[in-house]
Coordinates of C-alpha atoms (C1' of nucleotides) in Angstrom, one line a residue:
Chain X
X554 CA 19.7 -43.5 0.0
X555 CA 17.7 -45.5 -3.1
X556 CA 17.4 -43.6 -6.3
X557 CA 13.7 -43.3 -7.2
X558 CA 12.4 -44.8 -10.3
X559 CA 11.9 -42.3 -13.2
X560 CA 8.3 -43.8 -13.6
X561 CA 7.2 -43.2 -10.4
X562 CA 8.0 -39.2 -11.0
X563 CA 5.7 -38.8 -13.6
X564 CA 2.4 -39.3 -11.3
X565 CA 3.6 -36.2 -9.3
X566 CA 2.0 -32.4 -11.0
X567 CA 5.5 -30.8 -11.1
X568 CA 7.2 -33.3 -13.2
X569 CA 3.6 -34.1 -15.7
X570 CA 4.1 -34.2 -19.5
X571 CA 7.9 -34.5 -19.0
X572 CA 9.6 -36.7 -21.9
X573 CA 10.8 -39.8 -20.8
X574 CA 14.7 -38.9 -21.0
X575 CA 13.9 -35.8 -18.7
X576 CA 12.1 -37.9 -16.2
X577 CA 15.7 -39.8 -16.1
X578 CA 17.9 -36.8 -15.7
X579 CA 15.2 -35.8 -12.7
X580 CA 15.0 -39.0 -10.6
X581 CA 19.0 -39.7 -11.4
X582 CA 19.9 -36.3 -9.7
X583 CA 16.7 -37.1 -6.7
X584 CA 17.6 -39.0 -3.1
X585 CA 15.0 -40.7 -1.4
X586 CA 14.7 -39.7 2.4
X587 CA 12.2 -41.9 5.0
X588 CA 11.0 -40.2 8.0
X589 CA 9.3 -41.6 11.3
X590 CA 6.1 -40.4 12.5
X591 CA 6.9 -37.5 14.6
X592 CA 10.0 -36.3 13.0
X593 CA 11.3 -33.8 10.7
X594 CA 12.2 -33.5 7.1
X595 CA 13.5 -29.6 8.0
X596 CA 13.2 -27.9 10.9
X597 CA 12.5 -24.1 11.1
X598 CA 16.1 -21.9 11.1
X599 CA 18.3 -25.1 9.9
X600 CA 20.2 -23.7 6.9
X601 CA 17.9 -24.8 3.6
X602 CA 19.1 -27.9 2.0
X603 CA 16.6 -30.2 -0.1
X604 CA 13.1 -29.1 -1.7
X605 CA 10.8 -32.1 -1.6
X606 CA 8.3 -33.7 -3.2
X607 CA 6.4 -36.5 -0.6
X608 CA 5.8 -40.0 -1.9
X609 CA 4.5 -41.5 1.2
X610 CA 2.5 -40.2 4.1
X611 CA 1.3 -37.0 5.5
X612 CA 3.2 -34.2 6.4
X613 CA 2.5 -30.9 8.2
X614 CA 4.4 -27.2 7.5
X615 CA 4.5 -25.9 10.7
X616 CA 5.9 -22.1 11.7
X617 CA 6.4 -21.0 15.4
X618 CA 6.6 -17.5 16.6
X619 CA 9.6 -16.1 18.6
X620 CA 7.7 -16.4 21.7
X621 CA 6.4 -20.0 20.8
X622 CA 3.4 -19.6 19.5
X623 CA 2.9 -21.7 16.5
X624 CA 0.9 -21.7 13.2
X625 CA -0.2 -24.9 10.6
X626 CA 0.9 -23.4 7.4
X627 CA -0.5 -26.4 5.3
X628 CA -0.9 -30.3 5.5
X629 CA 1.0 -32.1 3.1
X630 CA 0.1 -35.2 1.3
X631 CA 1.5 -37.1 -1.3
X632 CA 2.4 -35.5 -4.8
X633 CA 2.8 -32.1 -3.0
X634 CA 6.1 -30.3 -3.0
X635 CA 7.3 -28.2 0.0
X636 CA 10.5 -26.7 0.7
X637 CA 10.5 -24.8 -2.9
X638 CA 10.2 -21.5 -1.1
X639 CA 13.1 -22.0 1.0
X640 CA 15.2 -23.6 -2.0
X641 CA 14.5 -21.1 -4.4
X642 CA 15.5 -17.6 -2.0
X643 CA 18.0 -19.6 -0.1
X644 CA 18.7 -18.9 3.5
X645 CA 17.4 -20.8 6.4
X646 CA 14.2 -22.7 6.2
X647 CA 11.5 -20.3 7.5
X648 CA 9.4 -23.4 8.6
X649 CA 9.2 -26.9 10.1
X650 CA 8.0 -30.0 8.1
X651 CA 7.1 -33.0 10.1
X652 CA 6.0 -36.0 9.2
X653 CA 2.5 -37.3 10.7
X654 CA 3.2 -40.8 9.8
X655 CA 5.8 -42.8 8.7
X656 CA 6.7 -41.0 5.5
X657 CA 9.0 -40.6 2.4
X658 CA 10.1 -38.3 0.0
X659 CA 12.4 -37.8 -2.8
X660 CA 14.4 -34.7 -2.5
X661 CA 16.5 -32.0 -4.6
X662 CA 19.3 -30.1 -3.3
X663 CA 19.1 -26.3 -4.1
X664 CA 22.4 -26.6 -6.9
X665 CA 20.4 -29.9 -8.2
X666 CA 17.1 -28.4 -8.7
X667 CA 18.1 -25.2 -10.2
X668 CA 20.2 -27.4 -12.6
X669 CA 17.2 -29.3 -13.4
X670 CA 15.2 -26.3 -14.1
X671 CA 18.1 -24.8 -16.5
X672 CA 18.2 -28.1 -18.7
X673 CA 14.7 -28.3 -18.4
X674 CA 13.2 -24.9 -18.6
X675 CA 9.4 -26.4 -18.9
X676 CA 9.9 -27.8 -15.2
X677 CA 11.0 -24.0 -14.4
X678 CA 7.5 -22.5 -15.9
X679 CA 5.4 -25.0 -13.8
X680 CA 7.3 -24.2 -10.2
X681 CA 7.1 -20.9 -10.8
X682 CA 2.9 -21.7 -11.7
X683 CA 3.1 -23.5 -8.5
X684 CA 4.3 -20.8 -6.4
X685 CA 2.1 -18.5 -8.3
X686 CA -0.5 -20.5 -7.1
X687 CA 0.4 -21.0 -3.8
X688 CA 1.2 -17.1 -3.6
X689 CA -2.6 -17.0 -4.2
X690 CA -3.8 -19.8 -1.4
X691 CA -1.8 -17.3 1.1
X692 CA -3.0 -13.8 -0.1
X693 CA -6.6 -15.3 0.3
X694 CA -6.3 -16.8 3.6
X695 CA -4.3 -13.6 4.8
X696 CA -7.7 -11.6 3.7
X697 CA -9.7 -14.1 5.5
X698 CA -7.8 -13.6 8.6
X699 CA -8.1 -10.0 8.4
X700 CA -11.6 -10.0 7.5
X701 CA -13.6 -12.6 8.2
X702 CA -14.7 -14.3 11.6
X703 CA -13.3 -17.3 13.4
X704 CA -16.4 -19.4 12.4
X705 CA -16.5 -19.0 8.6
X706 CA -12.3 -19.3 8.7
X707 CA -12.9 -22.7 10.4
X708 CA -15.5 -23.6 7.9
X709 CA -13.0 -22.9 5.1
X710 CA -10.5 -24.4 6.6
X711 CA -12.3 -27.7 6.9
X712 CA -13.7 -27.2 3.0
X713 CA -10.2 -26.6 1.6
X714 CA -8.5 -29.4 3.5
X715 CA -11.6 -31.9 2.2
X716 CA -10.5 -30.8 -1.0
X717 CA -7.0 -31.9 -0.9
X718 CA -8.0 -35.2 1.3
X719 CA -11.7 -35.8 1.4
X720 CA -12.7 -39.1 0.9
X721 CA -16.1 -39.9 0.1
X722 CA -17.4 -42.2 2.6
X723 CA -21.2 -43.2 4.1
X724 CA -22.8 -40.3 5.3
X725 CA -20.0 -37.5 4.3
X726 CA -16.5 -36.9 3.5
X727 CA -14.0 -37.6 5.5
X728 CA -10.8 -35.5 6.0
X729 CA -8.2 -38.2 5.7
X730 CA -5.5 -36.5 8.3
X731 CA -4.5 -36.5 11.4
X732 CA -6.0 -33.3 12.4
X733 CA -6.4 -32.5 15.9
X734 CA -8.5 -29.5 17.5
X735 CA -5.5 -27.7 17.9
X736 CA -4.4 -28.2 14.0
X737 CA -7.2 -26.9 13.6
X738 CA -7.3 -23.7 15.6
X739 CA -3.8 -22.8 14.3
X740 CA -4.2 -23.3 10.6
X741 CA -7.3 -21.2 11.5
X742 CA -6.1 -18.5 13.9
X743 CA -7.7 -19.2 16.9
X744 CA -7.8 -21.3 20.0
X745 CA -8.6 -24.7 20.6
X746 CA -11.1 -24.1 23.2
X747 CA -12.9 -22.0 20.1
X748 CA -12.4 -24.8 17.9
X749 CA -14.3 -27.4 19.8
X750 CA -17.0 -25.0 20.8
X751 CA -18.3 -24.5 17.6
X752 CA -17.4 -28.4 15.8
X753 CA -19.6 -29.1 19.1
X754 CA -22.2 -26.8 17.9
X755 CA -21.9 -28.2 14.0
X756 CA -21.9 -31.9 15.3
X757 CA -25.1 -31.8 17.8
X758 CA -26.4 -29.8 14.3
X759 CA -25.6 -32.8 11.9
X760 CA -23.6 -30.6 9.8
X761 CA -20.4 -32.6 10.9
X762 CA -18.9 -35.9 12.5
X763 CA -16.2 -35.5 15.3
X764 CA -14.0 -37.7 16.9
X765 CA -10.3 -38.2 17.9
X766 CA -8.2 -36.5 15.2
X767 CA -11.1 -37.2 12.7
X768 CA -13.9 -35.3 11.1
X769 CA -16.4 -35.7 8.8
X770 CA -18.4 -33.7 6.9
X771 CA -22.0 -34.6 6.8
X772 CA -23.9 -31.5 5.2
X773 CA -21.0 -30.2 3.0
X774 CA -23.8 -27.4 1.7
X775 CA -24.7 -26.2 5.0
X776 CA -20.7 -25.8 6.0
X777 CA -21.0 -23.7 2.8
X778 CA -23.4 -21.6 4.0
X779 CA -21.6 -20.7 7.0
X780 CA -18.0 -20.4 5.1
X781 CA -20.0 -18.2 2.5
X782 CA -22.5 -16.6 5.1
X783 CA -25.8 -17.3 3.2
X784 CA -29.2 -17.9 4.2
X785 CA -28.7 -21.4 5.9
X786 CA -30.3 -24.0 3.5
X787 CA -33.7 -25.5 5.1
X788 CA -34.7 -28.8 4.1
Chain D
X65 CA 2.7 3.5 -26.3
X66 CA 6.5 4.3 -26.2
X67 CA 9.6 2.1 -25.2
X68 CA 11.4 2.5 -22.1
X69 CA 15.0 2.6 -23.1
X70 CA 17.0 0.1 -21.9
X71 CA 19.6 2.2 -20.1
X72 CA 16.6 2.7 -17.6
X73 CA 16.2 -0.9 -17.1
X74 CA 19.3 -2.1 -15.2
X75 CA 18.0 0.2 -11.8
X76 CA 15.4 -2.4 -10.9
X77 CA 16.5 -5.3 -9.2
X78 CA 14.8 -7.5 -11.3
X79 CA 16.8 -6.8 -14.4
X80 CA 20.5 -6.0 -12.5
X81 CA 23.5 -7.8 -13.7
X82 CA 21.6 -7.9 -17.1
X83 CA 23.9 -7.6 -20.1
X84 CA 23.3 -4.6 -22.3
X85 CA 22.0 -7.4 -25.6
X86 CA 19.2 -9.0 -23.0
X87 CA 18.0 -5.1 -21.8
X88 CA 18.0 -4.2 -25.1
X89 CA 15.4 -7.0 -26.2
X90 CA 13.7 -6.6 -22.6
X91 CA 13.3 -3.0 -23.6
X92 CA 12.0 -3.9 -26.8
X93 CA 9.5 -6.0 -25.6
X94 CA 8.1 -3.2 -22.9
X95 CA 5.3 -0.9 -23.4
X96 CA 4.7 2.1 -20.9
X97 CA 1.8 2.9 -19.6
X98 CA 0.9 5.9 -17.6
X99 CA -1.9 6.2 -15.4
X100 CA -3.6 9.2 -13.2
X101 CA -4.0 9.1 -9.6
X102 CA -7.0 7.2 -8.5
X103 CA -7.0 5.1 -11.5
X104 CA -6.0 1.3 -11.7
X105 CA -3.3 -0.5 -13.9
X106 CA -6.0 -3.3 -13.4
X107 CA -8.5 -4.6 -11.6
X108 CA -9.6 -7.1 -10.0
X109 CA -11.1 -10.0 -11.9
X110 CA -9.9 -8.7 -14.8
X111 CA -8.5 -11.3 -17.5
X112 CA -4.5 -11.0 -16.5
X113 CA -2.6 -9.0 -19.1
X114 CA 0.1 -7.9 -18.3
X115 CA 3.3 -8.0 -15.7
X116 CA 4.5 -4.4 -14.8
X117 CA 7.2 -2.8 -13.2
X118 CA 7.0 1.0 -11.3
X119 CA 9.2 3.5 -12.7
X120 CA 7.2 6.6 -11.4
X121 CA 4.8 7.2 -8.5
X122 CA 2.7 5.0 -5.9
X123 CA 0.5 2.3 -5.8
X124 CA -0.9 0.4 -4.0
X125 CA -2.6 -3.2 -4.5
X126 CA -5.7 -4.1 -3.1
X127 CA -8.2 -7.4 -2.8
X128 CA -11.7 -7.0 -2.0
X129 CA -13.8 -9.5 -0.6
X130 CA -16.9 -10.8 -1.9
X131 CA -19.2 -9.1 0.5
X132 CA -17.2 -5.8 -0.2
X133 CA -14.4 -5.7 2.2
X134 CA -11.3 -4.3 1.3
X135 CA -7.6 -5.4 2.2
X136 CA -4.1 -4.1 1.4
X137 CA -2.1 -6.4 0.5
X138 CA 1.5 -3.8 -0.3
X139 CA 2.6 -0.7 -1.5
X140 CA 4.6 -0.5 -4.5
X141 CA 7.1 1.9 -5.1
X142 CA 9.5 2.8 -8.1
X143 CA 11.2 -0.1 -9.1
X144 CA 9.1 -2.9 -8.1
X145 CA 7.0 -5.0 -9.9
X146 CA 3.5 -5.9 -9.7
X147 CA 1.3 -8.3 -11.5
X148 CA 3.9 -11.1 -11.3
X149 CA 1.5 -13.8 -9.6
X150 CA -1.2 -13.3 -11.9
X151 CA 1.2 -13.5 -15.4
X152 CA 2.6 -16.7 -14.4
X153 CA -0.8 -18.1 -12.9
X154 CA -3.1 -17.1 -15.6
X155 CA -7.0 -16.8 -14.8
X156 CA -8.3 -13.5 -13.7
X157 CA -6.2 -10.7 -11.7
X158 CA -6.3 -11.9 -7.7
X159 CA -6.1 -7.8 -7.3
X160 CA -6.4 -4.4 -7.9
X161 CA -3.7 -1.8 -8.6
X162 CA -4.4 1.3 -8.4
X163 CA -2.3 4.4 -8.7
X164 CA -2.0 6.8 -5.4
X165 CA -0.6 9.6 -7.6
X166 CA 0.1 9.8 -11.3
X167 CA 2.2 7.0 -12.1
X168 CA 3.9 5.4 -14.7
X169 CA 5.3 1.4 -15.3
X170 CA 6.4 -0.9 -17.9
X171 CA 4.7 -3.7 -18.7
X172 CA 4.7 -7.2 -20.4
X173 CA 2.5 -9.3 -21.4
X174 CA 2.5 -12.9 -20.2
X175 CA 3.5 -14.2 -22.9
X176 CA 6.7 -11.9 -23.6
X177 CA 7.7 -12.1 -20.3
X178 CA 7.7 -16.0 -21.0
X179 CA 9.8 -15.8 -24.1
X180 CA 12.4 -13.2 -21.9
X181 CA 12.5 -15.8 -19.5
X182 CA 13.1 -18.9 -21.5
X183 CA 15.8 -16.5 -23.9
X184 CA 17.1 -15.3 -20.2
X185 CA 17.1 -17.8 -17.8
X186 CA 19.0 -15.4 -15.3
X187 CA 15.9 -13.6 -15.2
X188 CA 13.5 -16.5 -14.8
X189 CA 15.6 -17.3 -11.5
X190 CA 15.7 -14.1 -10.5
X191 CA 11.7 -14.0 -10.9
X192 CA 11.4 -16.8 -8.7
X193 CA 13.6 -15.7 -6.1
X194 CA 11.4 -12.4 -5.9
X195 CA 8.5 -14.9 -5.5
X196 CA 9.7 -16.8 -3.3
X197 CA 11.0 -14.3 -1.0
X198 CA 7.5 -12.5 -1.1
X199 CA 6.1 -15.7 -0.4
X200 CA 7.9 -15.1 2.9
X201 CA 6.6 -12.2 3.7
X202 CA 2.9 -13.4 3.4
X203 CA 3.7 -16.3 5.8
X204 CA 5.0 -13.9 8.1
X205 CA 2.2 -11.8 8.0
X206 CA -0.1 -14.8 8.6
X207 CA 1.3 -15.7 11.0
X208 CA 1.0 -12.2 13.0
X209 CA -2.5 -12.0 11.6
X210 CA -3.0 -15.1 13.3
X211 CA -1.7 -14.9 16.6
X212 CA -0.6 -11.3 17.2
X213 CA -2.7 -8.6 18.8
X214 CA -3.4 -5.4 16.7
X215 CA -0.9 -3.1 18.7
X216 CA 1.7 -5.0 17.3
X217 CA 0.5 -6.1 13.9
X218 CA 0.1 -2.1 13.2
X219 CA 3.8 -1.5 15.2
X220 CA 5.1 -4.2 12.9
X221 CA 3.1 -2.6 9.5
X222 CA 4.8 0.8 10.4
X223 CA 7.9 -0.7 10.4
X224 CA 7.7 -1.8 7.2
X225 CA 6.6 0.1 5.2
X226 CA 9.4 3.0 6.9
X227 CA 11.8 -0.3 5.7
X228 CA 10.1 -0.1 2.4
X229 CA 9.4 3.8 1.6
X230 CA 11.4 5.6 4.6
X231 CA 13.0 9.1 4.3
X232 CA 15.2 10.5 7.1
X233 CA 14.1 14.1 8.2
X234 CA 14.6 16.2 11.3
X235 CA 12.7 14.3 14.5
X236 CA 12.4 10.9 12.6
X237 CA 11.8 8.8 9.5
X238 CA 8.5 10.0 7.7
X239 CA 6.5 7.2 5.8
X240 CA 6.5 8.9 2.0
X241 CA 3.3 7.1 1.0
X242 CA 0.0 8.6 1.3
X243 CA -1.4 6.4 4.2
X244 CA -4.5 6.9 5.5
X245 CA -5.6 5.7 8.5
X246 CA -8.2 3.2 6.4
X247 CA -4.9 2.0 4.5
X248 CA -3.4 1.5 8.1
X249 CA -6.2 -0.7 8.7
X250 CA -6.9 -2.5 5.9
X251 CA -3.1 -3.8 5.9
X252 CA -3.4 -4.8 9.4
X253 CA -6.3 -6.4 9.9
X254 CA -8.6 -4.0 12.2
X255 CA -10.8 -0.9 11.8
X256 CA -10.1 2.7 11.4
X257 CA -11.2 3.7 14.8
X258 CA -8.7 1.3 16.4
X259 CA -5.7 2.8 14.3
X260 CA -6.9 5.6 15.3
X261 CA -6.7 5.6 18.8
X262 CA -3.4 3.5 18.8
X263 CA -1.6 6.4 17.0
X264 CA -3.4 8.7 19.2
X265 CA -1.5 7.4 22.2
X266 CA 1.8 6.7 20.3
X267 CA 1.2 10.3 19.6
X268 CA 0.9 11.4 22.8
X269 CA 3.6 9.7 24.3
X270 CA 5.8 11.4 21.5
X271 CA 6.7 7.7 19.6
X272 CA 4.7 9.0 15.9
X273 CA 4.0 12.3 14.7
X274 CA 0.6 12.2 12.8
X275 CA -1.5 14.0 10.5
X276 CA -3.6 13.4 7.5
X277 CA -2.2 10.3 5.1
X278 CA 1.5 11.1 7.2
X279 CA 2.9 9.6 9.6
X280 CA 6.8 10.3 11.1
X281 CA 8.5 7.7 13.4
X282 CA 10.0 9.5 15.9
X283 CA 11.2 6.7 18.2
X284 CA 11.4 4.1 15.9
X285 CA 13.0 2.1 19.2
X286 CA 10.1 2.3 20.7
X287 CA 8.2 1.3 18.2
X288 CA 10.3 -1.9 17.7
X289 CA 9.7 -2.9 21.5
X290 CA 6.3 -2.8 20.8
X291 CA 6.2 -4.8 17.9
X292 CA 8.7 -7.4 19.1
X293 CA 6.9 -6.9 23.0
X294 CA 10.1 -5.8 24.2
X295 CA 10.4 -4.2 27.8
X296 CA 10.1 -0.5 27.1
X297 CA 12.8 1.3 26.9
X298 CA 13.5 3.6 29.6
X299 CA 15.2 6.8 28.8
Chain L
dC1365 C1' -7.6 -56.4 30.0
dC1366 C1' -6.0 -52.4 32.4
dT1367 C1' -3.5 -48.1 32.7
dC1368 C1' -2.2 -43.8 31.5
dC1369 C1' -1.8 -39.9 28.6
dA1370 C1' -3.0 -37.0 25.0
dA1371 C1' -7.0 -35.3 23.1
dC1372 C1' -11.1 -33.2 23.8
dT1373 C1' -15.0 -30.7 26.3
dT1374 C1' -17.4 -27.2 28.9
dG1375 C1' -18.4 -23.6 32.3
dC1376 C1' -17.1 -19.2 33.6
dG1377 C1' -15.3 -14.8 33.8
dA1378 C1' -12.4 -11.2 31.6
dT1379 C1' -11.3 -8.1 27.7
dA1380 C1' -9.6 -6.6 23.3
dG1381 C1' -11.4 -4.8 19.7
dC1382 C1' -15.6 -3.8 17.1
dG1383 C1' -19.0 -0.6 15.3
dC1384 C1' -22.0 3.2 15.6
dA1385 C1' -22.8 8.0 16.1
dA1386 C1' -21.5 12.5 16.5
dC1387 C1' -18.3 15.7 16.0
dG1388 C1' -13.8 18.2 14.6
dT1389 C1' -10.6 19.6 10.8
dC1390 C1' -7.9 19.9 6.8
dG1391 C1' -7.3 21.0 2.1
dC1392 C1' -9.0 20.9 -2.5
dC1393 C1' -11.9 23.1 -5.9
dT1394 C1' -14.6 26.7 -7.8
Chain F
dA933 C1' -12.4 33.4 0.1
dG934 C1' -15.5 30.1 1.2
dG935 C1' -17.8 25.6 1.1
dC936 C1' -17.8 20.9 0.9
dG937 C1' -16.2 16.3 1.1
dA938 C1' -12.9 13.3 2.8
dC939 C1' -10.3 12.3 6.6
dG940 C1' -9.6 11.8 11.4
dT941 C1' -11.1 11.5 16.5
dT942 C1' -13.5 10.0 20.6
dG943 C1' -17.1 8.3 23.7
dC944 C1' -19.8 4.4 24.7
dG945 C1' -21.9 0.0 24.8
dC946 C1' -21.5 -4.6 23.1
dT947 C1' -20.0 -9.2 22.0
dA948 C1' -17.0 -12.5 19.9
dT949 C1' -13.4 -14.6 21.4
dC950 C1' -9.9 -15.7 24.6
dG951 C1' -7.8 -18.2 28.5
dC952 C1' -8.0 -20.8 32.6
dA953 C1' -9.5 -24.6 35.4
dA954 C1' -11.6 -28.7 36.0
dG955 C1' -13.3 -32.2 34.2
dT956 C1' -14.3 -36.6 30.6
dT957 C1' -13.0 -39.9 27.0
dG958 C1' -10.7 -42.7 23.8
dG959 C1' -7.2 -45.6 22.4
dA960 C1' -2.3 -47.1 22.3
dG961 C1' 0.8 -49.9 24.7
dG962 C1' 2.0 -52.9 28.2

DNA sequence: CCTCCAACTTGCGATAGCGCAACGTCGCCT
DNA sequence: AGGCGACGTTGCGCTATCGCAAGTTGGAGG
């Protein structure tokens, strides 16, 4: 249970433009937490303890239904916070965050972090922008699901996650995760069988790469088109 | 442009446990604004102004999709607040909030509600905690969007919103919203005609009472063993 | 290098739910 | 009182998507 350095904090969005002695206070009150590949930093229903903010690794926020079903919430990779929900309204936590590699963390207990917000009330304006923002991820993704079909929410899908992990590479971007068929189909609301079906489809197409847990997108305009439904582009 | 007096204030859960100084200056701070039925306290992509709470009426908030497709995203009844998201994100309103019969709020603007929050930190927590717990309730509802069939996502959006705007009368809880079978719909993710047909048969087997923009729960029991796909109950 | 398992693919029905069209009906407005 | 527009219903055909079963494949670990 290291302490984190105070300068390592300030690469992470949450804690930007904080002064020097408030970067202390952070990291002083912070515990570090490693997690194998596989296992959990919180498990859905446990009683909420930390909010987190992931130095190392990947991580996945998972939710499962009653009945077992289960939904991807979001991938998590390093500089992200999760658990803030859960921290903030208390309770138990309403979902499951594994890591998908060895991973690590520095976390906040619920007392800790609201203290940290009350001495430092500029850290309290940008969680609450954070949750604003992430209020605004889910209210669009809940209109997608209720709107749009599962091709174009698969083509989303795969443009929002090559946001937060593309990496340019030759011929495309690749999306640096772990992300299996079946990720895929429950970050996207379907099935896996769908899922393959139509990255089959894209792939004999050019438009993306497939393999093992890996994709890569090849014509990032023409999985536009389909996220956006316009005219495909010929060329 | 009046003030609401501050006496009013302390009923909404955001401001409770206020002290009578801090309603005072939130009261100060608060314009009113009254609006017809029909008409919007704003709309969406809009430049966000301002952060409102209901004191009279019904609204109801609403995203549309590029390609014109309309969702629900809640109801809002006296005493809530609306417009949160979008005063602590900045940008553009995500939505549109429109009035279902004449209705009345206070408002502040972004930057007021800032300054209450940093003079008050009780309510900045107490802000986030609403987020946060809202936040919840879109992960849930993604979560049935995404692997829930429409009997029970409807079931389920019944159920709240007789939670949220429920009023005991003879033969059942009547839903005091006007809620047309589009609304119905659009906050469930499906079409009129399959609402339609659903409540036709919940009708018939004497579960709702129906008519135009009402809907009574008569067997609310019932309705919960459909929503949670309960064995049904045999009386 | 070999083995084994998880990940992925594909064919083939089955069906929930969509979407149109046509029609009923309520209640607001003049 | 009457007409009109919004709301609601229902029949019917269609198809996107599911869900199973039976494979193939890749790569991690011995």
């Amino acid at each position: 249970m290291t302490r984190p350095a105070s300068e390592l904090l300030e690469k992470f969005d949450l804690f930007a433009d904080r002064d020097a002695g408030a970067l202390v206070a952070i990291a002083a009150a912070a515990l570090t937490r490693r997690v194998e590949a596989g296992d959990a930093f919180f498990v859905q229903g446990e009683p909420t303890a930390c909010f987190y903010v992931l130095s190392k690794g990947r991580a996945r926020l998972t939710q499962v239904t009653p009945d077992g079903q289960q939904v991807v919430v979001r991938f998590i990779t390093p500089g992200e916070g999760f658990g803030i929900v859960a921290s903030l309204a208390g309770g138990d936590y309403p979902l499951t965050a594994e890591a998908l590699e060895p991973a690590e963390a520095y976390g906040w207990d619920g007392e800790a972090f609201k203290g940290l917000m009350a001495a430092h009330p500029e850290l309290a304006s940008r969680s609450m922008a954070l949750l604003a923002s992430r209020m605004r991820e889910f209210q669009d993704r809940n209109r997608e699901l209720a709107t749009e079909r599962v091709e174009r929410r698969i083509a989303r899908a795969l443009l929002r996650l090559a946001g937060q992990s593309g990496v340019r590479e030759s011929g495309g971007v690749r999306i640096d995760l772990p992300l299996s068929r079946q990720d895929l189909a429950e970050l996207s609301g379907t099935t896996v069988f769908t899922v393959s079906r139509l990255l089959s489809g894209w792939e004999a197409a050019g438009i993306v790469g497939t393999g093992r847990k890996r994709i890569v997108i090849r014509r990032p305009h023409d999985l536009v088109a389909i996220a956006e439904d316009l005219p495909p582009a010929t060329h």
